CSV table of C-alpha atoms in Angstrom, one decimal:
chain,number,residue,atom,x,y,z
A,1,UNK,CA,1.5,11.8,-2.6
A,2,UNK,CA,0.2,10.2,-5.8
A,3,UNK,CA,-1.4,6.8,-5.1
A,4,UNK,CA,-1.2,4.8,-8.4
A,5,UNK,CA,-3.9,2.5,-9.6
A,6,UNK,CA,-1.4,-0.4,-9.0
A,7,UNK,CA,-1.0,0.5,-5.3
A,8,UNK,CA,-4.8,1.1,-4.9
A,9,UNK,CA,-5.6,-2.3,-6.6
A,10,UNK,CA,-3.0,-4.1,-4.5
A,11,UNK,CA,-4.3,-2.8,-1.2
A,12,UNK,CA,-7.9,-3.5,-2.2
A,13,UNK,CA,-7.0,-7.0,-3.4
A,14,UNK,CA,-5.3,-7.8,-0.1
A,15,UNK,CA,-8.3,-6.5,1.8
A,16,UNK,CA,-10.5,-8.9,-0.1
A,17,UNK,CA,-8.1,-11.7,0.9
A,18,UNK,CA,-8.0,-10.5,4.5
A,19,UNK,CA,-11.8,-10.5,4.7
A,20,UNK,CA,-11.8,-14.1,3.3
A,21,UNK,CA,-10.0,-15.3,6.4
A,22,UNK,CA,-7.7,-17.8,4.9
A,23,UNK,CA,-10.0,-19.1,2.2
A,24,UNK,CA,-8.1,-18.9,-1.1
A,25,UNK,CA,-9.5,-16.3,-3.6
A,26,UNK,CA,-9.5,-16.8,-7.3
A,27,UNK,CA,-8.0,-14.0,-9.4
A,28,UNK,CA,-11.1,-13.6,-11.4
A,29,UNK,CA,-13.3,-13.4,-8.3
A,30,UNK,CA,-10.9,-10.8,-6.7
A,31,UNK,CA,-10.9,-8.7,-9.8
A,32,UNK,CA,-14.7,-8.8,-10.0
A,33,UNK,CA,-15.3,-8.0,-6.3
A,34,UNK,CA,-13.2,-4.9,-6.6
A,35,UNK,CA,-13.8,-4.0,-10.2
A,36,UNK,CA,-10.2,-4.3,-11.2
A,37,UNK,CA,-9.1,-5.3,-14.7
A,38,UNK,CA,-8.3,-9.0,-14.5
A,39,UNK,CA,-5.0,-8.8,-16.6
A,40,UNK,CA,-3.8,-5.9,-14.5
A,41,UNK,CA,-4.6,-7.8,-11.3
A,42,UNK,CA,-2.5,-10.7,-12.5
A,43,UNK,CA,0.5,-8.4,-12.6
A,44,UNK,CA,-0.3,-7.0,-9.2
A,45,UNK,CA,-0.7,-10.5,-7.7
A,46,UNK,CA,2.7,-11.4,-9.2
A,47,UNK,CA,4.3,-8.5,-7.4
A,48,UNK,CA,2.6,-9.3,-4.2
A,49,UNK,CA,3.7,-13.0,-4.4
A,50,UNK,CA,7.4,-11.9,-5.0
A,51,UNK,CA,7.1,-9.7,-1.9
A,52,UNK,CA,5.9,-12.6,0.1
A,53,UNK,CA,2.6,-10.9,0.9
A,54,UNK,CA,0.5,-13.6,-0.8
A,55,UNK,CA,0.8,-17.3,-1.5
A,56,UNK,CA,-0.8,-19.1,-4.3
A,57,UNK,CA,-1.7,-22.6,-5.5
A,58,UNK,CA,-2.9,-23.7,-8.9
A,59,UNK,CA,-5.8,-26.0,-9.5
A,60,UNK,CA,-9.5,-26.3,-8.6
A,61,UNK,CA,-8.9,-25.8,-4.9
A,62,UNK,CA,-6.2,-23.2,-5.6
A,63,UNK,CA,-6.2,-19.4,-5.5
A,64,UNK,CA,-4.5,-16.7,-3.5
A,65,UNK,CA,-4.3,-16.1,0.2
A,66,UNK,CA,-2.3,-13.9,2.6
A,67,UNK,CA,1.2,-15.1,3.4
A,68,UNK,CA,0.9,-13.9,7.0
A,69,UNK,CA,-1.8,-12.6,9.2
A,70,UNK,CA,-3.6,-9.4,8.1
A,71,UNK,CA,-2.7,-7.8,11.4
A,72,UNK,CA,1.0,-8.1,10.4
A,73,UNK,CA,0.6,-6.4,7.0
A,74,UNK,CA,0.6,-2.6,6.9
A,75,UNK,CA,-0.6,-0.5,4.0
A,76,UNK,CA,3.0,0.6,3.6
A,77,UNK,CA,4.1,-3.0,3.1
A,78,UNK,CA,1.6,-3.3,0.2
A,79,UNK,CA,2.6,-0.1,-1.4
A,80,UNK,CA,6.3,-0.9,-1.2
A,81,UNK,CA,5.7,-4.3,-2.7
A,82,UNK,CA,4.2,-2.9,-5.9
A,83,UNK,CA,5.8,0.6,-6.1
A,84,UNK,CA,9.0,0.6,-4.2
A,85,UNK,CA,9.9,3.2,-1.5
A,86,UNK,CA,7.1,5.3,-0.2
A,87,UNK,CA,8.9,8.6,-1.0
A,88,UNK,CA,11.6,9.3,-3.5
A,89,UNK,CA,13.0,12.4,-5.1
A,90,UNK,CA,13.9,11.9,-8.7
A,91,UNK,CA,14.3,8.2,-8.0
A,92,UNK,CA,16.5,8.7,-5.0
A,93,UNK,CA,15.8,8.3,-1.3
A,94,UNK,CA,15.3,11.6,0.5
A,95,UNK,CA,18.4,11.1,2.7
A,96,UNK,CA,20.5,10.7,-0.5
A,97,UNK,CA,19.6,14.0,-2.2
A,98,UNK,CA,21.9,17.0,-1.8
A,99,UNK,CA,21.0,20.5,-2.8
A,100,UNK,CA,23.3,23.6,-3.1
A,101,UNK,CA,22.7,27.0,-1.7
A,102,UNK,CA,19.2,28.2,-0.6
A,103,UNK,CA,17.7,24.8,-1.6
A,104,UNK,CA,19.8,22.9,0.9
A,105,UNK,CA,17.1,22.7,3.6
A,106,UNK,CA,14.7,21.2,1.0
A,107,UNK,CA,16.1,17.8,1.9
A,108,UNK,CA,14.6,18.2,5.4
A,109,UNK,CA,11.1,18.9,3.8
A,110,UNK,CA,11.3,15.7,1.8
A,111,UNK,CA,12.4,13.7,4.9
A,112,UNK,CA,9.5,15.1,6.9
A,113,UNK,CA,7.1,14.2,4.1
A,114,UNK,CA,8.3,10.6,4.2
A,115,UNK,CA,8.2,10.5,8.0
A,116,UNK,CA,4.5,11.6,7.9
A,117,UNK,CA,3.6,9.1,5.2
A,118,UNK,CA,5.2,6.4,7.3
A,119,UNK,CA,3.4,7.5,10.4
A,120,UNK,CA,0.1,6.7,8.8
A,121,UNK,CA,0.8,3.9,6.3
A,122,UNK,CA,3.0,1.8,8.6
A,123,UNK,CA,0.6,2.1,11.5
A,124,UNK,CA,-2.6,0.9,9.7
A,125,UNK,CA,-2.9,-2.8,9.1
A,126,UNK,CA,-5.1,-4.7,6.7
A,127,UNK,CA,-6.9,-6.3,9.6
A,128,UNK,CA,-7.8,-2.9,11.1
A,129,UNK,CA,-9.3,-1.7,7.8
A,130,UNK,CA,-11.3,-5.0,7.2
A,131,UNK,CA,-12.6,-4.7,10.8
A,132,UNK,CA,-13.6,-1.1,10.2
A,133,UNK,CA,-11.4,-0.3,13.2
A,134,UNK,CA,-8.7,2.0,11.9
A,135,UNK,CA,-6.5,3.7,14.6
A,136,UNK,CA,-7.9,6.7,16.3
A,137,UNK,CA,-5.2,9.0,14.9
A,138,UNK,CA,-6.7,8.4,11.4
A,139,UNK,CA,-10.0,9.7,12.6
A,140,UNK,CA,-8.3,12.7,14.2
A,141,UNK,CA,-6.5,13.5,11.0
A,142,UNK,CA,-9.6,13.2,8.8
A,143,UNK,CA,-11.8,15.2,11.3
A,144,UNK,CA,-10.0,18.3,10.3
A,145,UNK,CA,-12.1,19.9,7.5
A,146,UNK,CA,-8.8,20.9,5.7
A,147,UNK,CA,-8.2,17.2,5.1
A,148,UNK,CA,-11.3,17.1,2.9
A,149,UNK,CA,-10.6,20.4,1.1
A,150,UNK,CA,-9.4,20.2,-2.5
A,151,UNK,CA,-6.5,22.4,-3.3
């Protein structure tokens, strides 16, 4: 899986907002806190607003805040808001691809990849990350030395 800068910035921005506990965050402050280019962050925030993950208000008391509790926003929600489906094959959903001959079972591999991404990304909330309380299965997966090995 390739995690784009946009997806990474979106998750980090929402973690900043989750840590602020309802206090509106200014775009410039959010960008500075996470070392994100301000112009790029404006585009990310626009996508997050359209996906109803953040709300915003203009003015001196304005800023951005989470549209719902951090415990109800998964990492998958954030990625989908800025990138679309978690897994696609040439722009199609894995269940929609069809291969001839010996490649036919490849669809099952793509479906399994998506299922495994969902198993992690849908089960980890912003609140858990901010609280440094990620689910035990994340620690179990990362305890395997192979998880840290470059290939």
